[in-house]
CSV table of C-alpha atoms in Angstrom, one decimal:
chain,number,residue,atom,x,y,z
A,1,MET,CA,-69.0,55.4,62.5
A,2,PRO,CA,-65.3,55.7,63.9
A,3,SER,CA,-62.5,55.1,61.4
A,4,THR,CA,-60.2,52.0,62.1
A,5,PRO,CA,-56.9,53.2,63.5
A,6,ASP,CA,-54.1,52.9,60.8
A,7,THR,CA,-51.5,50.6,62.6
A,8,ARG,CA,-49.1,50.7,59.8
A,9,LEU,CA,-45.4,51.8,60.5
A,10,ARG,CA,-44.3,55.1,58.7
A,11,GLU,CA,-41.5,54.7,56.9
A,12,PRO,CA,-38.6,57.2,56.4
A,13,ALA,CA,-38.2,58.7,52.9
A,14,GLU,CA,-34.8,57.1,52.6
A,15,LEU,CA,-36.2,53.8,53.2
A,16,ARG,CA,-38.9,53.6,50.8
A,17,GLY,CA,-38.4,51.2,48.0
A,18,LEU,CA,-35.9,48.9,49.9
A,19,PRO,CA,-36.7,45.4,50.5
A,20,ARG,CA,-38.0,44.7,53.9
A,21,ALA,CA,-35.0,42.7,55.0
A,22,ASP,CA,-32.9,46.3,54.5
A,23,ARG,CA,-35.5,48.4,56.3
A,24,GLY,CA,-35.5,46.6,59.7
A,25,LEU,CA,-39.0,47.2,59.9
A,26,ILE,CA,-41.6,44.7,61.7
A,27,ASN,CA,-45.1,44.2,60.4
A,28,PRO,CA,-47.6,45.0,63.2
A,29,ASP,CA,-49.8,42.4,61.8
A,30,LEU,CA,-47.3,39.9,63.1
A,31,ILE,CA,-48.1,41.2,66.7
A,32,ARG,CA,-51.5,41.3,66.2
A,33,ARG,CA,-51.5,37.6,65.2
A,34,LEU,CA,-49.6,36.8,68.5
A,35,LEU,CA,-52.4,38.6,70.5
A,36,VAL,CA,-55.0,36.5,69.0
A,37,GLU,CA,-52.9,33.2,69.8
A,38,LEU,CA,-52.5,34.3,73.2
A,39,GLY,CA,-56.3,34.3,73.3
A,40,GLU,CA,-56.6,38.4,73.2
A,41,ASP,CA,-58.9,40.3,71.5
A,42,PRO,CA,-56.5,42.8,69.6
A,43,ASP,CA,-59.6,45.2,68.8
A,44,ARG,CA,-60.2,45.8,72.5
A,45,GLU,CA,-59.3,49.3,73.6
A,46,GLY,CA,-56.2,48.7,75.6
A,47,LEU,CA,-54.8,46.7,72.6
A,48,ILE,CA,-55.7,48.7,69.7
A,49,ARG,CA,-52.5,50.4,69.2
A,50,THR,CA,-50.4,47.6,70.8
A,51,PRO,CA,-49.3,46.2,67.6
A,52,GLU,CA,-47.5,49.3,66.3
A,53,ARG,CA,-46.3,50.1,69.9
A,54,VAL,CA,-44.4,46.5,70.2
A,55,ALA,CA,-43.1,46.6,66.7
A,56,ARG,CA,-41.6,50.1,67.2
A,57,SER,CA,-40.2,48.8,70.5
A,58,LEU,CA,-38.6,45.9,68.9
A,59,MET,CA,-37.0,48.0,66.4
A,60,ASP,CA,-35.5,50.1,68.8
A,61,LEU,CA,-34.3,47.1,70.9
A,62,THR,CA,-32.7,45.5,68.0
A,63,CYS,CA,-31.2,48.6,66.1
A,64,GLY,CA,-27.8,47.6,66.8
A,65,GLN,CA,-28.2,44.7,64.1
A,66,GLY,CA,-28.3,47.3,61.6
A,67,MET,CA,-25.3,49.3,62.8
A,68,THR,CA,-21.6,49.0,62.4
A,69,VAL,CA,-18.5,49.9,64.6
A,70,GLU,CA,-17.0,51.9,62.1
A,71,GLU,CA,-20.2,54.0,61.6
A,72,VAL,CA,-20.6,54.8,65.5
A,73,VAL,CA,-17.0,55.5,66.0
A,74,GLY,CA,-16.6,57.9,63.1
A,75,ASP,CA,-14.0,60.2,63.6
A,76,GLY,CA,-13.8,59.6,67.4
A,77,VAL,CA,-10.1,58.1,67.3
A,78,PHE,CA,-7.1,60.5,68.0
A,79,ASP,CA,-3.3,60.2,68.2
A,80,GLU,CA,-2.3,60.5,71.7
A,81,ASP,CA,0.8,59.8,73.5
A,82,CYS,CA,-0.9,57.9,76.6
A,83,SER,CA,0.3,54.4,77.8
A,84,GLU,CA,-1.9,54.2,81.0
A,85,MET,CA,-4.9,52.3,81.7
A,86,VAL,CA,-8.3,54.0,80.5
A,87,ILE,CA,-11.5,52.6,82.3
A,88,VAL,CA,-15.0,53.4,81.2
A,89,LYS,CA,-17.1,52.0,84.1
A,90,ASP,CA,-20.8,51.4,84.7
A,91,ILE,CA,-22.1,51.8,80.9
A,92,GLU,CA,-25.8,50.6,81.0
A,93,PHE,CA,-27.2,48.5,78.6
A,94,TYR,CA,-30.3,46.8,78.0
A,95,SER,CA,-30.4,43.5,75.4
A,96,LEU,CA,-32.9,40.9,74.4
A,97,CYS,CA,-32.3,37.3,75.2
A,98,GLU,CA,-32.3,35.4,71.9
A,99,HIS,CA,-33.4,32.1,73.5
A,100,HIS,CA,-36.5,33.5,75.2
A,101,LEU,CA,-36.9,37.2,73.8
A,102,LEU,CA,-36.9,38.5,77.2
A,103,PRO,CA,-34.9,41.4,78.3
A,104,PHE,CA,-31.3,41.2,80.2
A,105,TYR,CA,-29.9,44.4,81.3
A,106,GLY,CA,-26.7,45.6,83.3
A,107,ARG,CA,-23.5,47.4,83.4
A,108,VAL,CA,-20.4,47.3,81.4
A,109,HIS,CA,-17.0,48.1,82.2
A,110,VAL,CA,-14.5,48.7,79.4
A,111,ALA,CA,-10.8,49.1,79.9
A,112,TYR,CA,-7.8,49.6,77.4
A,113,ILE,CA,-4.2,50.5,77.4
A,114,PRO,CA,-3.6,52.7,74.6
A,115,ASP,CA,-0.8,52.2,72.2
A,116,GLY,CA,-0.7,55.7,70.3
A,117,ARG,CA,-4.4,56.1,69.9
A,118,ILE,CA,-7.3,56.8,72.2
A,119,ILE,CA,-11.2,56.9,71.6
A,120,GLY,CA,-13.7,59.3,72.7
A,121,LEU,CA,-15.3,58.2,75.7
A,122,SER,CA,-18.8,58.4,74.3
A,123,LYS,CA,-17.8,56.1,71.4
A,124,VAL,CA,-17.0,53.2,73.7
A,125,ALA,CA,-20.8,53.5,75.0
A,126,ARG,CA,-21.8,53.5,71.3
A,127,ILE,CA,-19.8,50.3,70.8
A,128,VAL,CA,-21.6,48.9,73.6
A,129,ASP,CA,-24.9,49.6,72.3
A,130,VAL,CA,-24.2,48.2,68.8
A,131,PHE,CA,-23.8,44.7,70.3
A,132,ALA,CA,-26.4,45.3,73.2
A,133,ARG,CA,-29.3,46.2,71.0
A,134,ARG,CA,-29.9,43.3,69.0
A,135,LEU,CA,-31.0,39.5,69.9
A,136,GLN,CA,-27.7,38.4,72.3
A,137,VAL,CA,-26.3,36.3,74.7
A,138,GLN,CA,-24.2,37.9,77.6
A,139,GLU,CA,-21.2,35.9,76.9
A,140,ARG,CA,-21.2,36.6,73.1
A,141,MET,CA,-21.7,40.3,73.6
A,142,THR,CA,-18.9,40.7,76.2
A,143,VAL,CA,-16.4,39.3,73.6
A,144,GLN,CA,-17.6,41.2,70.7
A,145,ILE,CA,-17.2,44.5,72.4
A,146,ALA,CA,-13.7,43.6,73.6
A,147,GLU,CA,-12.8,42.7,70.1
A,148,ALA,CA,-14.5,45.7,68.5
A,149,ILE,CA,-12.1,47.9,70.8
A,150,GLN,CA,-9.2,45.9,69.9
A,151,ASP,CA,-9.9,46.3,66.4
A,152,THR,CA,-10.5,49.8,66.5
A,153,LEU,CA,-7.6,50.9,68.2
A,154,THR,CA,-5.2,48.1,68.3
A,155,PRO,CA,-4.0,48.8,71.9
A,156,LYS,CA,-1.5,47.0,74.0
A,157,GLY,CA,-4.8,45.2,75.8
A,158,VAL,CA,-8.3,45.3,76.3
A,159,GLY,CA,-10.7,44.2,79.4
A,160,VAL,CA,-14.4,44.2,79.4
A,161,VAL,CA,-16.5,43.0,82.2
A,162,ALA,CA,-20.4,43.0,82.0
A,163,ASP,CA,-22.7,42.2,85.0
A,164,ALA,CA,-26.5,41.7,84.0
A,165,ALA,CA,-29.9,40.5,85.6
A,166,HIS,CA,-31.7,38.1,83.1
A,167,LEU,CA,-35.3,38.4,83.2
A,168,CYS,CA,-35.6,34.8,81.6
A,169,MET,CA,-33.9,33.3,84.7
A,170,MET,CA,-35.9,35.9,86.9
A,171,MET,CA,-39.4,35.5,85.7
A,172,ARG,CA,-39.6,32.0,84.5
A,173,GLY,CA,-37.8,28.8,85.0
A,174,VAL,CA,-36.1,28.8,88.4
A,175,GLY,CA,-37.3,32.1,89.1
A,176,LYS,CA,-34.3,33.5,90.9
A,177,GLN,CA,-34.7,37.2,91.3
A,178,ASN,CA,-31.7,38.0,92.9
A,179,SER,CA,-29.0,36.4,90.7
A,180,SER,CA,-27.0,38.1,88.3
A,181,THR,CA,-24.3,36.8,85.8
A,182,MET,CA,-20.7,38.2,85.3
A,183,THR,CA,-18.7,37.8,81.9
A,184,SER,CA,-15.5,38.8,81.0
A,185,CYS,CA,-13.1,39.1,78.0
A,186,LEU,CA,-9.6,39.8,78.2
A,187,LEU,CA,-7.2,40.6,75.6
A,188,GLY,CA,-3.5,41.4,74.9
A,189,SER,CA,-1.7,42.6,78.1
A,190,PHE,CA,-5.0,42.1,80.2
A,191,ARG,CA,-4.6,38.4,79.5
A,192,ALA,CA,-0.9,37.9,79.5
A,193,ASN,CA,0.0,40.2,82.7
A,194,ALA,CA,-1.5,39.2,85.9
A,195,SER,CA,-0.5,42.7,87.6
A,196,THR,CA,-2.6,44.5,84.9
A,197,ARG,CA,-5.4,42.1,84.9
A,198,ASN,CA,-5.6,42.4,88.6
A,199,GLU,CA,-5.3,46.3,88.7
A,200,PHE,CA,-8.3,46.4,86.2
A,201,LEU,CA,-10.7,43.6,88.1
A,202,GLY,CA,-9.7,45.7,91.3
A,203,LEU,CA,-10.5,49.0,90.1
A,204,VAL,CA,-13.8,47.7,88.7
A,205,ARG,CA,-14.7,46.1,92.0
A,206,ASN,CA,-13.8,49.0,94.1
A,207,MET,CA,-14.5,52.2,92.2
């Protein structure tokens, strides 16, 4: 008689003994219950491993909730006498809409004007992931990314633009497959100086 597959998530050694709230683990039994509520048989061949797969996917898609900007930046900030605009464009991101738990995805463009310090380019992308990989709304995510860059570098200004497609709008409700949503957050000189703001928005649009 074949044994029943073990669908429990394996805990890393450093997480053992911690309360569930501190582990970030999801009980696959919750997914199994959801399948039953949807009228499915969680024991049929195609669904036997689904609870574990979904639990792991959700853990990955919300891993930013357990991250901090300080952790991902580490020692990636450097003293540098540079005062020209720095733009990191087309940073891909994936997130989950907190209203429907459906994905939204797109690109983020981040710019800042240094004031004696710069940040490693890969760290900018990691900051985006900190705020994208969680239950989120695009408007808040855009502001959080901008404020994180501001707090980390104290630059002369920060500009962030996000352009995303929302599956909650494409797959359900109004069903508009070709729509996208753009949000922006401008801080410091990007907000106060029209020339700086227009330069950033023009470069994002035309690069």
